[in-house]
Coordinates of C-alpha atoms in Angstrom, one line a residue:
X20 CA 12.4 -23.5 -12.7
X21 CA 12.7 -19.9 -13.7
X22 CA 16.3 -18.3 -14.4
X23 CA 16.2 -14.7 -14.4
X24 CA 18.8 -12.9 -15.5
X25 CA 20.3 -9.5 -15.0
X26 CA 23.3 -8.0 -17.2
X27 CA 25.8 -5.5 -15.3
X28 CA 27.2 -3.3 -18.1
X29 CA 31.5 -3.1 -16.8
X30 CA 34.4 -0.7 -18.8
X31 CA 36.3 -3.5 -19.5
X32 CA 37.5 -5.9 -21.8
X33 CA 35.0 -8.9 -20.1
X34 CA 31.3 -8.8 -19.8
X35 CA 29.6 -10.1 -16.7
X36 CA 26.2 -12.1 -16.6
X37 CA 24.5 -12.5 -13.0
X38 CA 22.3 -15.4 -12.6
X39 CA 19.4 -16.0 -10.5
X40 CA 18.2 -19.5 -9.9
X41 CA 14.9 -19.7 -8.2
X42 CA 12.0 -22.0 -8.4
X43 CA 9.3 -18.8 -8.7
X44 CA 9.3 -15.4 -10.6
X45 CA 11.5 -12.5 -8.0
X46 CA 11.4 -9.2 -7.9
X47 CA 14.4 -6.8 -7.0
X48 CA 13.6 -3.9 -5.3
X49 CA 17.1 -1.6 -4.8
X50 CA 19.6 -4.3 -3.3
X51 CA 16.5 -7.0 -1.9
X52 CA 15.5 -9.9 -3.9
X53 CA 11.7 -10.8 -3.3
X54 CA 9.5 -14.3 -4.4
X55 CA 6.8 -13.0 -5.7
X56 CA 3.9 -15.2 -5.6
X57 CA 0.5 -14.6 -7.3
X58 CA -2.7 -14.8 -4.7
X59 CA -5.4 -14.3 -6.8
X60 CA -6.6 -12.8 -10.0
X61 CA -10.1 -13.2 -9.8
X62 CA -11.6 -10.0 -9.3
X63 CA -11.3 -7.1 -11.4
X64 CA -9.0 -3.6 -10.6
X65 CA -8.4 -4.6 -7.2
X66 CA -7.2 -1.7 -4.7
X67 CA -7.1 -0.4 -1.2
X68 CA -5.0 -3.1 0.2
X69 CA -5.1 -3.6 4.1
X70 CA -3.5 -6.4 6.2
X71 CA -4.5 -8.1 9.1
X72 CA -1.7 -9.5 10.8
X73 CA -3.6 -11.3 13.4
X74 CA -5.6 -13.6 10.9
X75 CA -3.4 -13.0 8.1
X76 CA -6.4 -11.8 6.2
X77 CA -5.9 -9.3 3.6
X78 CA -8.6 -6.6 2.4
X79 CA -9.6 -4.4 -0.7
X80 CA -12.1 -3.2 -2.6
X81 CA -12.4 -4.1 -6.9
X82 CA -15.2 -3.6 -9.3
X83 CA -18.1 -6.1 -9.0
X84 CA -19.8 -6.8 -12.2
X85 CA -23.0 -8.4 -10.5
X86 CA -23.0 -4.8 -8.0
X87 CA -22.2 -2.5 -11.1
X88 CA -20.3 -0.6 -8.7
X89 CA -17.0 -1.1 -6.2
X90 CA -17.6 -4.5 -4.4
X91 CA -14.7 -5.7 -1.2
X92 CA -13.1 -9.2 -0.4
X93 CA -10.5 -10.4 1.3
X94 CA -8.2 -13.4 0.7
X95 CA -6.1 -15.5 3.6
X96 CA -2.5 -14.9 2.1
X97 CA -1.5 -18.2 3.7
X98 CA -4.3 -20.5 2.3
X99 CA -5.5 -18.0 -0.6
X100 CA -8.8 -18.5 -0.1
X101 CA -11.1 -15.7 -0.9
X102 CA -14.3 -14.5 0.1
X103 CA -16.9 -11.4 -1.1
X104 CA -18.0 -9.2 1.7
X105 CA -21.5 -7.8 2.4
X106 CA -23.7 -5.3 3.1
X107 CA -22.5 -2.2 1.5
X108 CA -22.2 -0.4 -2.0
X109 CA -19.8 2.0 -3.1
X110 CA -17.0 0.9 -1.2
X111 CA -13.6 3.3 -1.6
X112 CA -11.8 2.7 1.2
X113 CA -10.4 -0.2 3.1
X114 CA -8.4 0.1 6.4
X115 CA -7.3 -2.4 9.1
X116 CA -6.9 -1.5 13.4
X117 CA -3.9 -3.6 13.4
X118 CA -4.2 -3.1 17.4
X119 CA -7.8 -4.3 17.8
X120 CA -7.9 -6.2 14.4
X121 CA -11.2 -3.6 13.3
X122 CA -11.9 -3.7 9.7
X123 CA -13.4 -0.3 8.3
X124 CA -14.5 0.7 4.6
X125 CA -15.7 3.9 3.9
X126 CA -18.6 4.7 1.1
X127 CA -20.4 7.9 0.1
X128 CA -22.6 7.8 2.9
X129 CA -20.2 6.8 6.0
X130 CA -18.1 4.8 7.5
X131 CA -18.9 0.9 7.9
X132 CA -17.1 -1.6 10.4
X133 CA -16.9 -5.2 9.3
X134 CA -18.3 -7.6 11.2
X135 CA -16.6 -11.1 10.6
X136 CA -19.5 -13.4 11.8
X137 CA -21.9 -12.4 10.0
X138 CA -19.7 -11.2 7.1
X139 CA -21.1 -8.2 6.7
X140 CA -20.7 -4.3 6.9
X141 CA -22.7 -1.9 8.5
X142 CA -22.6 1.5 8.7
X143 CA -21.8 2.9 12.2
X144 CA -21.9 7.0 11.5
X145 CA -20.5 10.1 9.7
X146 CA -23.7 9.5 7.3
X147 CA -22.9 13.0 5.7
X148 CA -19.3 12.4 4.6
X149 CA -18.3 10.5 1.2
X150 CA -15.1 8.7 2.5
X151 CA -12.5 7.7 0.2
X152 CA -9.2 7.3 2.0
X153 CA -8.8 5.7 5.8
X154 CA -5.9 5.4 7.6
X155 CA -5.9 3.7 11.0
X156 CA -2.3 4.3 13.3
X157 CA -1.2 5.2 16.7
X158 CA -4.4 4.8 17.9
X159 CA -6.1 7.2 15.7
X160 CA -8.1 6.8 12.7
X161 CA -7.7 9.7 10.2
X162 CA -9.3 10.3 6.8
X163 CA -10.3 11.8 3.6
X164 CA -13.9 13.4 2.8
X165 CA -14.3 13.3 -1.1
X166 CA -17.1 16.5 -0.3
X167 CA -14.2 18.8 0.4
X168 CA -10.9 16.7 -0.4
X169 CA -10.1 17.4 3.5
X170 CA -8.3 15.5 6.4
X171 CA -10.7 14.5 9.5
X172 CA -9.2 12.8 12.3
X173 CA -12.5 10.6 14.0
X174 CA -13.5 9.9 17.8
X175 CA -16.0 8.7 19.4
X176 CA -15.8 5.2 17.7
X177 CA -16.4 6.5 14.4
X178 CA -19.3 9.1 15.3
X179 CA -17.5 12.5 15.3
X180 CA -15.4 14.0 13.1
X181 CA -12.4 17.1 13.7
X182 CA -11.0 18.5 10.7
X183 CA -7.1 18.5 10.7
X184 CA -5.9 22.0 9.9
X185 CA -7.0 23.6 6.8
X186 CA -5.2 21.9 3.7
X187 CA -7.1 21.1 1.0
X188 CA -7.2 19.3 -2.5
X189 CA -6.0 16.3 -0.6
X190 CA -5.5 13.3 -2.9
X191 CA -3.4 10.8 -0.8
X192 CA -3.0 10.1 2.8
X193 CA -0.7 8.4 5.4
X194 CA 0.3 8.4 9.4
X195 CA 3.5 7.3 10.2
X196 CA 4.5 5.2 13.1
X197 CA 5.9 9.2 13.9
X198 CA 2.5 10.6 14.0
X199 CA 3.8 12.7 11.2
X200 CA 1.3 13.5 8.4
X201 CA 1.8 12.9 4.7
X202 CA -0.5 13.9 2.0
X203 CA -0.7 15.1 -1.4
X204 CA -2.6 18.0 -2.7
X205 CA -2.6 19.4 -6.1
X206 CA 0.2 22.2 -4.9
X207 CA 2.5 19.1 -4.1
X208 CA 3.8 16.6 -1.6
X209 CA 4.0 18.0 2.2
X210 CA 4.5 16.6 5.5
X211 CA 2.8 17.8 9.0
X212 CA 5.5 17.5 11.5
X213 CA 4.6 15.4 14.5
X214 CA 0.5 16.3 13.0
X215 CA 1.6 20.3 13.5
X216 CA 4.1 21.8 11.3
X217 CA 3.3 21.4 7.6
X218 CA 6.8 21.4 5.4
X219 CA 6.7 20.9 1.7
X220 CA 8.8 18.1 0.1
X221 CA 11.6 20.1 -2.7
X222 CA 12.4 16.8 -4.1
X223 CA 8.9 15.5 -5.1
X224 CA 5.6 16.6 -6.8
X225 CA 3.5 14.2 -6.6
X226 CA 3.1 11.0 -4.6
X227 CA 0.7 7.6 -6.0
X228 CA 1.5 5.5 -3.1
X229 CA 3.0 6.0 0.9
X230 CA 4.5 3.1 2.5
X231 CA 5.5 3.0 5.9
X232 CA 7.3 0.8 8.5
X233 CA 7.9 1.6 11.9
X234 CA 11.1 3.7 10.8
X235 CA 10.8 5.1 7.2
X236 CA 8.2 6.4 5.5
X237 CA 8.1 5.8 1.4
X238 CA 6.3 7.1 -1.6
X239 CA 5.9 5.6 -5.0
X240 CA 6.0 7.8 -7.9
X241 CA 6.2 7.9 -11.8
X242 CA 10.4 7.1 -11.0
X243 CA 10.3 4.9 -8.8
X244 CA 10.6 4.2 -4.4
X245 CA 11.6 7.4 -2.8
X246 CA 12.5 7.6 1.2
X247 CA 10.7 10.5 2.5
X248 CA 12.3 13.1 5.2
X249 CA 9.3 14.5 6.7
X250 CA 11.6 17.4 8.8
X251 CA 13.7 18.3 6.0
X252 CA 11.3 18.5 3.1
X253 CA 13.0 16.3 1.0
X254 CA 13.1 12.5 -0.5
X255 CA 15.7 10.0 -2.1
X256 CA 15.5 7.6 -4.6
X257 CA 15.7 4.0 -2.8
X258 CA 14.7 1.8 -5.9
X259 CA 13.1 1.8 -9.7
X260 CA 9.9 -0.2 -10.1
X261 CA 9.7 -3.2 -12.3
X262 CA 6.0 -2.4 -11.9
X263 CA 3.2 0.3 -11.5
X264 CA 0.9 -0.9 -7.9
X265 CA -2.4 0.4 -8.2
X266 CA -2.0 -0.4 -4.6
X267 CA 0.8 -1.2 -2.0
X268 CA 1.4 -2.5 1.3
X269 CA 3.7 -3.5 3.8
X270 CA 2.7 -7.2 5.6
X271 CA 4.5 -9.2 8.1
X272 CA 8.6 -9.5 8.5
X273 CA 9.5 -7.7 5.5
X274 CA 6.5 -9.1 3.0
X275 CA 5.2 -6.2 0.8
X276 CA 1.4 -6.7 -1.1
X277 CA 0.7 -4.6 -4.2
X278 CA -1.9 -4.9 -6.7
X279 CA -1.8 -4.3 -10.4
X280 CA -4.1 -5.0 -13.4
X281 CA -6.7 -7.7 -12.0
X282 CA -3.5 -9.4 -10.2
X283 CA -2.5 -9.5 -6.0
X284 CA 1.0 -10.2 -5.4
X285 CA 3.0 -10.8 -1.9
X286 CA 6.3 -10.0 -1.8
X287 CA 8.7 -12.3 0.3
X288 CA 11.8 -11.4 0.9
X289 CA 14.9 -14.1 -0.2
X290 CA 17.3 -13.9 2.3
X291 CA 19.7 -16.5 1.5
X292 CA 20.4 -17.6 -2.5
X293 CA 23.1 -18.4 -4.9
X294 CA 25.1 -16.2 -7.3
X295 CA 26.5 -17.0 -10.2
X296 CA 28.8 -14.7 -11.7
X297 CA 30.0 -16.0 -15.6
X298 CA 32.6 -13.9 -17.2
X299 CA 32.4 -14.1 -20.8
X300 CA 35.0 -12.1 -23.1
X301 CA 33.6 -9.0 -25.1
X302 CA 32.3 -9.7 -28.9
X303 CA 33.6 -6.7 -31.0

């Protein structure tokens, strides 16, 4: 059984000690208590996470030693099983259709839809972009060409591409359930109101990391987990990090997935646990 432990510093004459008794490592992220269980650390620098709710299968890319280059997997978060995926090099990006249950990856020579049969990727167009960011929402795919660090948004089933105003530098990407637009450029953090309207965030600089849900939009930075106000420009702090993701997600009723080092956790939230509160009297 693991005990963690967390000390609450009181001005007082009496120290107080909470206890957590659980029977896995936890996580607290702002007021939320999470099991944090370990599905696999057998591939290297994992990133990109994407979720498939419908056969809780979850994607990303990592470095393949037998490839010498970016390889993808996915493993089942229920069973953990895990399996390599074919038929393209150079991966750097990983999205999920989480209305059709699509899986894209985008390389420096297109974008490639997975086919789960044969277990293998094939490129299906925009053979002259180098795509290292997807992002599938609302019913629109949007991403980032690495040529000119610039937002597309793609029709046609992946075979034409519209550029998205005229930002550029672009070095992160997200949709929210909104259609707003967040990205980060080297000028900063900004937000395209309802895909329109771009409004600079006062509060942050840079964002590693957007999370969003189908109310709030988050971004992890150097500090911590900031809620983002698209409209007003401006973010605040939510939680501090016990951890730096090189990648996180949101999953299925409340589960968060990150990735750090060679190691993919799923967060779960605890909804119902024991507290211990032991008063102890101050040692001068």
């Amino acid at each position: 059984m693991y005990l963690v432990i967390t000390l609450v510093t009181i001005l007082s004459v009496e120290a107080k000690v909470t206890v957590y008794l659980t029977d896995s490592p936890i996580q607290k992220i702002g007021g939320r208590l999470y099991k944090q269980d370990l599905l696999t650390d057998q591939f290297k620098d994992p990133k990109e996470l994407a979720y498939d709710s419908s056969t809780r299968n979850l994607y990303f890319m990592y470095m393949d030693d037998a490839l010498q280059n970016s390889g993808r997997a996915y493993i089942n978060v229920i069973t953990k099983n895990a399996k390599k995926i074919n038929g393209i090099s150079k991966n750097k990006a990983t999205a999920v259709d989480q209305d059709t249950g699509d899986v894209y990856f985008g390389s420096d020579n297109g974008l490639y839809k997975y086919d789960p049969v044969s277990n293998v990727a094939t490129n299906i167009g925009l053979y002259n972009m180098n795509i290292f960011k997807i992002v599938i929402r609302n019913n629109a795919m949007f991403i980032i060409d690495a040529n000119n660090h610039m937002i597309y948004k793609i029709f046609n089933l992946g075979t034409r591409a519209v550029k998205v105003g005229n930002m550029r530098t672009i070095m992160e990407l997200d949709v929210d359930f909104k259609r707003n637009i967040h990205f980060v450029t080297m000028c900063g953090v900004f937000c395209a109101v309802d895909g329109v309207e771009v409004v600079k965030n006062r509060d942050l600089t840079v964002v590693y990391h957007f999370l969003s849900d189908e109310m709030k939009t988050f971004g992890v930075t150097d500090g911590g987990l900031y809620e983002i106000d698209c409209r007003n420009g401006t973010a605040a702090k939510v939680a501090t990090l016990s951890f730096y993701p090189r990648s996180i997600i949101f999953g299925d009723y409340g589960d968060i997935f990150y990735a750090t080092d060679d190691n993919i956790y799923r967060l779960t939230p605890i909804n119902s646990y024991f507290v211990y509160n032991v008063k102890r009297n101050s040692v001068e």
